[in-house]
Tab-separated table of C-alpha atoms in Angstrom:
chain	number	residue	atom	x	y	z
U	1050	UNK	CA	155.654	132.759	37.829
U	1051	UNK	CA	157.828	130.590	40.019
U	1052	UNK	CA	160.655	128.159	37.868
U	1053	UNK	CA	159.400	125.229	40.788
U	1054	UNK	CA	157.403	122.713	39.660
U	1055	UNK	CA	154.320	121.986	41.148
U	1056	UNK	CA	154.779	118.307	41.580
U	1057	UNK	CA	158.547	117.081	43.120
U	1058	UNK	CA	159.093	114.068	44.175
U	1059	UNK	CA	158.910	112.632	47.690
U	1060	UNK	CA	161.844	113.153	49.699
U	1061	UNK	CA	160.960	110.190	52.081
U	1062	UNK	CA	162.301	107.679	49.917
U	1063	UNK	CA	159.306	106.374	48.344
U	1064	UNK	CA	159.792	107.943	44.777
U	1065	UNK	CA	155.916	109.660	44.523
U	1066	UNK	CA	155.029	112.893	43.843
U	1067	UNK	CA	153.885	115.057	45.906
U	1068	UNK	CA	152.886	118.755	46.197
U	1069	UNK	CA	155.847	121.494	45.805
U	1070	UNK	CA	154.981	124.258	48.518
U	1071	UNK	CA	157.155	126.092	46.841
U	1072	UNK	CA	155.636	126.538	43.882
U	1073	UNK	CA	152.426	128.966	44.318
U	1074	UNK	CA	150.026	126.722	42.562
U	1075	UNK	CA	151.315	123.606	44.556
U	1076	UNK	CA	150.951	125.937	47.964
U	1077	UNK	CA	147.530	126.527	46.954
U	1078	UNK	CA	146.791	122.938	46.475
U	1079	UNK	CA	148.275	121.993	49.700
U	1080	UNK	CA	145.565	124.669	51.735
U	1081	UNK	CA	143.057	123.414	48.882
U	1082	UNK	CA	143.298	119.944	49.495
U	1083	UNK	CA	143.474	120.444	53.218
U	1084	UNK	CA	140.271	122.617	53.385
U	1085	UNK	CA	138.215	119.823	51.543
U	1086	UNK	CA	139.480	117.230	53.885
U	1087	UNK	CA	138.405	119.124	56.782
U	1088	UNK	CA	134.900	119.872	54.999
U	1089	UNK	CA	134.166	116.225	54.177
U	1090	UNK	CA	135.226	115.343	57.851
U	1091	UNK	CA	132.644	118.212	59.175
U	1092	UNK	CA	130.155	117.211	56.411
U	1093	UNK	CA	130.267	113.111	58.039
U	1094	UNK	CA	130.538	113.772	61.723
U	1095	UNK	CA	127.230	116.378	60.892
U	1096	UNK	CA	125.234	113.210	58.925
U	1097	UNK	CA	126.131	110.657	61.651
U	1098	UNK	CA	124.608	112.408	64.790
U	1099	UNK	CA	121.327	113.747	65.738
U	1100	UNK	CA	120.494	117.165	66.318
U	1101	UNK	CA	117.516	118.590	68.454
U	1102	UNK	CA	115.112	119.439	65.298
U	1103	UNK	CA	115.780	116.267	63.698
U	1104	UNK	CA	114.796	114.339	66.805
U	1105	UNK	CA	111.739	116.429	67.146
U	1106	UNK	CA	110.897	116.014	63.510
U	1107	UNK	CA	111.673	112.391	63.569
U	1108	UNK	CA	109.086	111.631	66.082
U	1109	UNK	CA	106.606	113.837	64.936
U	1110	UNK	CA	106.322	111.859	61.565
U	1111	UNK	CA	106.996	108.676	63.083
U	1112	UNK	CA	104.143	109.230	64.881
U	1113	UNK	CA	101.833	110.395	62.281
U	1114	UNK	CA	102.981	107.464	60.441
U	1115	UNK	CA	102.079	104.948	62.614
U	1116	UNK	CA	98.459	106.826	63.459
U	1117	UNK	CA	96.167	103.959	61.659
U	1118	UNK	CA	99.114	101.541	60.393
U	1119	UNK	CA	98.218	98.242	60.396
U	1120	UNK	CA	100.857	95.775	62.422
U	1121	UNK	CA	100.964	92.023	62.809
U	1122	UNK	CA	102.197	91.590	66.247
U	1123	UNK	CA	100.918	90.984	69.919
U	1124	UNK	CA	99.536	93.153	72.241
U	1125	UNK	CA	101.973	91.696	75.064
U	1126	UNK	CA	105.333	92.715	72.822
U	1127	UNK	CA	107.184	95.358	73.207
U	1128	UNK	CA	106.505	98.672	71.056
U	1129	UNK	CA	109.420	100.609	71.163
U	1130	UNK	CA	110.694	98.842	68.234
U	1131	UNK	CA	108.187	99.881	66.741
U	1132	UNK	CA	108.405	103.582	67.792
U	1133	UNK	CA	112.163	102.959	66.133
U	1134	UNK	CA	111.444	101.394	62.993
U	1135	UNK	CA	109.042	104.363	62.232
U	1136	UNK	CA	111.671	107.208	63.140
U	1137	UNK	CA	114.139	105.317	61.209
U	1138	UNK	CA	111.647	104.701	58.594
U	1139	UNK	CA	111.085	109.018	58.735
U	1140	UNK	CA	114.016	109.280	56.572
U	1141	UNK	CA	114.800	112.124	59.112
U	1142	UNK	CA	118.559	111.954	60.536
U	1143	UNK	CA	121.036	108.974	60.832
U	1144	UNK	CA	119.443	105.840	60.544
U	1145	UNK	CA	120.487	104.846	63.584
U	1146	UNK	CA	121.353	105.801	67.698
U	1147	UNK	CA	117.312	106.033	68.235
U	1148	UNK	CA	116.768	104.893	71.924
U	1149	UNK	CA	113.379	103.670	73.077
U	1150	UNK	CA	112.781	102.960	77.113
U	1151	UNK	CA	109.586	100.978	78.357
U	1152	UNK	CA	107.994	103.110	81.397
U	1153	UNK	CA	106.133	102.026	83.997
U	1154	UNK	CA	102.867	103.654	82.638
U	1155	UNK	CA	103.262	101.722	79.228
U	1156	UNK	CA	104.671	104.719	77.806
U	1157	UNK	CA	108.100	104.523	75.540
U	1158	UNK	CA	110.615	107.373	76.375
U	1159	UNK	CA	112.215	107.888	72.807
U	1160	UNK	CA	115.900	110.000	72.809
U	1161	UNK	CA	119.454	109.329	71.332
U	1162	UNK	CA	122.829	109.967	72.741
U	1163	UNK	CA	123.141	113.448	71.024
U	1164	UNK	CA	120.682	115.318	72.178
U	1165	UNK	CA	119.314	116.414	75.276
U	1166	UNK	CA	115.456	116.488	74.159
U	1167	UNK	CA	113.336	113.002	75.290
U	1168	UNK	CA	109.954	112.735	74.062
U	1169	UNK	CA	107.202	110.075	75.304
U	1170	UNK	CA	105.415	108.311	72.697
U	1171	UNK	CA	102.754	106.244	73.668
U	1172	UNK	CA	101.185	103.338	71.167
U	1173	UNK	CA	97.737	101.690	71.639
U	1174	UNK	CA	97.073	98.977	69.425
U	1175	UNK	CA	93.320	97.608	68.629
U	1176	UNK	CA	92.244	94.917	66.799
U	1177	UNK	CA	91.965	95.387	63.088
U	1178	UNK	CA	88.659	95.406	62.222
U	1179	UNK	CA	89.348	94.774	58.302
U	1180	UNK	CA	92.296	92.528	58.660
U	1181	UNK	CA	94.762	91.993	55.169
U	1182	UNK	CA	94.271	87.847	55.410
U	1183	UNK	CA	91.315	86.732	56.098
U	1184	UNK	CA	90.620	83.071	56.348
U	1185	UNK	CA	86.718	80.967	55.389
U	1186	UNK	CA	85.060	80.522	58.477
U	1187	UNK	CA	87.033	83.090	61.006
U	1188	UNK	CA	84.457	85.517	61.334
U	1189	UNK	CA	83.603	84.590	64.784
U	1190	UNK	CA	86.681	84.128	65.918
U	1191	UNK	CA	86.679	84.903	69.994
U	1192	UNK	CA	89.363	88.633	70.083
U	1193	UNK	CA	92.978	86.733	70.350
U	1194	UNK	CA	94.799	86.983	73.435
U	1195	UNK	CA	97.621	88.899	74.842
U	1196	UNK	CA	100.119	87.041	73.220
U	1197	UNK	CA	98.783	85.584	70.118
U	1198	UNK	CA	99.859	87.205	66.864
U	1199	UNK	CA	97.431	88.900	65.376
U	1200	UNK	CA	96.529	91.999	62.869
U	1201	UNK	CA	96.474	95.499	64.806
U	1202	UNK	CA	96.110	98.826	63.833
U	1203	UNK	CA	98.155	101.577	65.821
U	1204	UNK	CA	96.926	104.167	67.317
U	1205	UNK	CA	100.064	107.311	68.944
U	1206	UNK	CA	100.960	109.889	70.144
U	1207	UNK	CA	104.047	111.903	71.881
U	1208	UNK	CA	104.655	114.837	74.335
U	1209	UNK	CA	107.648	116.654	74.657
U	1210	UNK	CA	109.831	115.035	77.911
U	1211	UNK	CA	110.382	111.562	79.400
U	1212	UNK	CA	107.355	110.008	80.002
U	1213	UNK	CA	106.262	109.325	84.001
């Protein structure tokens, strides 16, 4: 066994202890210590971007999710949130970077900076025919309009590449 301590102190000036790469055990803490940094640094950057199958996952729950979900919105507003809120909502990949694009053909074109994979996920909202509030005397109520709030249930669905 080596006579060098495993701790020395800092030859900088500032009086700490540091690792002794001389000493066997403090050499292996140095590559130890090193290797974990490097892990946890692989392990973040890995949890903060998207892959392909997460994506592809993410959407196909968020879509099943929001098959029959009851919304209080208008039919004039713009879905994509809620195409976001329900891949967020998946639990599937970072909670954020989710990027939803209106189409021309009402369709949402749903992808994130790191991946290469778009899918189109379209939403179709009708009125609720069993709304949660219901108020004395609104039974006859004339459908609301475009943009009047009102209780909607969703209705999805996605294909694999941008929407045309």
């Amino acid at each position: 066994m080596s006579e060098e301590p495993v701790f020395v102190r800092s030859g900088w000036g500032t009086g700490r202890y540091v690792y002794n790469h001389r000493n066997p055990v403090g050499l292996a803490l140095i590559v130890l210590a090193s290797l974990v940094a490097l892990g946890v640094l692989f392990g973040a950057r890995a949890e903060s971007t998207w892959s392909e199958g997460e994506l592809r996952d993410a959407v196909r729950r968020a879509v099943a999710d929001l098959e029959g979900k009851g919304h209080y919105t208008t039919l004039a507003g713009d879905r994509g949130f809620l195409i976001a809120e329900a891949i967020q909502e998946s639990g599937i990949g970072p909670r954020y970077g989710v990027e939803t694009h209106k189409e021309e053909d009402g369709g949402y074109t749903v992808g994130t900076e790191d991946t290469d994979t778009e899918y189109c996920v379209r939403v179709a909202l009708t009125p609720d025919p069993e709304p949660p509030v219901v108020f004395p005397g609104t039974e006859d109520l004339p459908p609301p309009g475009p943009d009047m709030l009102a209780f909607y249930v969703s209705h999805a669905a996605f294909g694999e590449g941008a929407c045309r």
